[in-house]
Amino acid sequence: MEICQQILEQIKKYDTIIIHRHMRADPDALGSQVGLKELLQYNFPEKKIKVVGYDLPTLTWLATMDQVENDEFEGSLAIVCDTANTARIDDKRYLKAETIIKIDHHPNDEEYGDLVWIDTSSSSASEMIAIFAEENNLELSDNAAYLLTAGIIGDTGRFLYPSTSARTLRIASHLRAFDFDYAGLTRKMDTISYKIAKLQGYIYDHLEVDENGVARVLLSQEVLKQFNVTDAETAAIVGAPGRIDSVSLWGIFVEQTDGHYRVRLRSKIHPINEIAKEHDGGGHPLASGANSYSLEENEIIYQKLKNLLKN
Ligand code: AMP
């Protein structure tokens, strides 16, 4: 693929490369970002390669970020992984870089960067990084394979979602051959804390499902406090309603400390990202996020979801 070679040419030109990803990191954001760092550092040990962003406490077991000073961005190459729009790039200092590269598998809602590689057919940005290595005959380290595996498992829901292609499984099989604790990783990704298990029970108890399988649940600040969970920890239960056979698409409305709602949208078949876009969000056709600024707006979003299946 020509774009992979073009990206490698840019990488070769720079002594300092700083890799970004989206805010509210998930395993694919971290897997692609830090997996790319490991890959590049392994093949170009003389280069300074760093990762930036906020260290989300729920994911520091997977990877942690580097300390990067402002002056390190001057004349650098910035690579942004897994991030559709500039508003969601964690650490805006990428703007100081000399060249910016976007590598992403979300729909290309906002074209940014000097070089753009989008592949919406890819299960994950981590799969793209593995393809990038393959296309350029770059050798992976064990730790890169570990991180990319975590990203692929995260974004495919352990190879359950329709985005899991034959290529995804081929790449995963290739990565599995490296020396890392696969069982430890999958166990970690499949494990929830007892308080999250109880919150999951709350979600099943309070889920409202209409006659077409459109479901919603509201997690108020009060409920989050009752279960002693943070907004970030709700990531573990976003998929829970989808396990119910009669549920087709669903929204989890999570009240934030400032009073607005983060709306986590998922669907089995019908695309929901256009609705997310209408409400300060975006994402994949079947997994999107939006923001709502009142209970009335929550209601409007739910009505739009209901209408999707009515029509
Ligand atoms: P989440 O519910 O946060 O796991 O998000 C699901 C998907 O939607 C991810 O691919 C996110 O990148 C995307 N997403 C979530 N929130 C937003 C947002 N505010 N704007 C654009 N995309 C989003």
Coordinates of N, CA, C and O and ligand atoms in Angstrom, one line a residue, residues 22-24 26 82-85 88 105-106 109 155 235 238 262-266 276 279-284 287-291, ligand 1:
H22 N -6.9 9.5 20.9 CA -8.1 10.3 21.3 C -8.2 10.4 22.9 O -7.6 9.6 23.6
M23 N -8.9 11.4 23.3 CA -9.2 11.6 24.7 C -10.0 10.4 25.2 O -10.6 9.7 24.4
R24 N -10.1 10.2 26.5 CA -10.9 9.1 27.1 C -10.4 7.8 26.4 O -11.2 7.1 25.7
D26 N -9.2 4.3 25.1 CA -9.7 2.9 25.2 C -8.6 2.0 24.8 O -7.5 2.5 24.3
D82 N -6.3 6.7 15.7 CA -7.6 6.3 16.2 C -8.5 7.5 16.6 O -9.4 7.4 17.4
T83 N -8.3 8.7 15.9 CA -9.0 9.9 16.3 C -9.6 10.6 15.1 O -8.8 11.1 14.2
A84 N -10.9 10.6 15.0 CA -11.6 11.1 13.8 C -11.5 12.6 13.7 O -11.4 13.1 12.6
N85 N -11.6 13.3 14.8 CA -11.7 14.8 14.7 C -10.7 15.5 15.6 O -10.4 14.9 16.7
R88 N -11.1 15.9 19.5 CA -10.9 14.7 20.4 C -9.4 14.3 20.5 O -9.1 13.3 21.2
H105 N -9.4 4.5 11.7 CA -10.4 3.6 11.1 C -11.9 4.1 11.3 O -12.8 3.3 11.0
H106 N -12.0 5.3 11.9 CA -13.4 5.9 11.9 C -13.7 6.5 10.6 O -12.8 6.9 9.9
D109 N -14.6 12.0 9.2 CA -15.5 13.2 9.4 C -14.8 14.5 9.3 O -15.3 15.5 8.9
D155 N -11.5 -3.4 20.4 CA -12.4 -2.8 19.4 C -13.3 -3.8 18.7 O -14.3 -3.4 18.0
A235 N -17.2 2.1 30.9 CA -16.8 1.5 29.6 C -17.0 0.0 29.7 O -17.3 -0.6 28.7
V238 N -20.8 -1.0 28.7 CA -21.5 -0.4 27.6 C -22.2 -1.5 26.7 O -23.3 -1.3 26.2
R262 N -23.0 12.2 28.8 CA -22.3 11.5 27.8 C -23.2 10.4 27.3 O -23.6 9.6 28.2
V263 N -23.5 10.3 26.0 CA -24.4 9.3 25.5 C -23.6 8.3 24.8 O -23.0 8.6 23.7
R264 N -23.6 7.1 25.3 CA -22.8 6.0 24.7 C -23.8 5.2 23.9 O -24.7 4.6 24.4
L265 N -23.7 5.2 22.6 CA -24.6 4.5 21.7 C -24.0 3.3 21.0 O -22.9 3.3 20.6
R266 N -24.8 2.2 21.0 CA -24.4 1.0 20.3 C -25.6 0.4 19.6 O -26.7 0.6 19.9
A276 N -25.5 10.5 16.4 CA -24.4 11.0 17.3 C -23.9 12.3 16.8 O -23.7 13.2 17.6
H279 N -25.7 15.4 17.7 CA -25.6 15.8 19.1 C -24.2 15.8 19.6 O -23.9 15.1 20.5
D280 N -23.4 16.6 18.9 CA -22.0 16.9 19.4 C -21.2 15.6 19.6 O -20.5 15.4 20.7
G281 N -21.3 14.7 18.7 CA -20.5 13.5 18.8 C -20.2 12.9 17.5 O -20.2 13.6 16.4
G282 N -20.0 11.6 17.4 CA -19.6 10.9 16.2 C -19.2 9.5 16.5 O -19.5 9.0 17.6
G283 N -18.5 8.9 15.6 CA -18.0 7.5 15.9 C -18.3 6.6 14.7 O -18.5 7.0 13.6
H284 N -18.2 5.3 15.1 CA -18.5 4.3 14.1 C -20.0 4.1 13.8 O -20.8 4.4 14.7
A287 N -21.1 2.0 16.8 CA -20.6 2.3 18.1 C -20.2 3.8 18.1 O -19.2 4.2 17.5
S288 N -21.0 4.6 18.7 CA -20.8 6.0 18.7 C -21.0 6.7 20.0 O -21.5 6.0 21.0
G289 N -20.6 7.9 20.1 CA -20.8 8.7 21.3 C -21.3 10.0 21.0 O -21.0 10.6 20.0
A290 N -22.2 10.6 21.9 CA -22.7 11.9 21.7 C -22.7 12.6 23.1 O -22.4 12.1 24.1
N291 N -23.1 13.9 23.0 CA -23.2 14.7 24.2 C -24.6 15.3 24.3 O -25.0 15.9 23.2
Ligands
AMP1 P1 -17.5 5.3 23.6 O1 -19.0 5.1 23.9 O2 -16.9 6.5 24.3 O3 -16.8 4.0 23.8 O4 -17.4 5.7 22.1 C1 -17.7 4.8 21.0 C2 -17.1 5.3 19.7 O5 -17.6 6.6 19.4 C3 -15.6 5.4 19.7 O6 -15.2 5.0 18.5 C4 -15.4 6.9 19.9 O7 -14.2 7.2 19.2 C5 -16.6 7.5 19.3 N1 -17.0 8.7 20.0 C6 -17.4 8.8 21.3 N2 -17.7 10.0 21.7 C7 -17.5 10.8 20.6 C8 -17.6 12.2 20.4 N3 -18.0 13.1 21.3 N4 -17.3 12.7 19.2 C9 -16.9 11.8 18.2 N5 -16.8 10.5 18.4 C10 -17.0 10.0 19.6

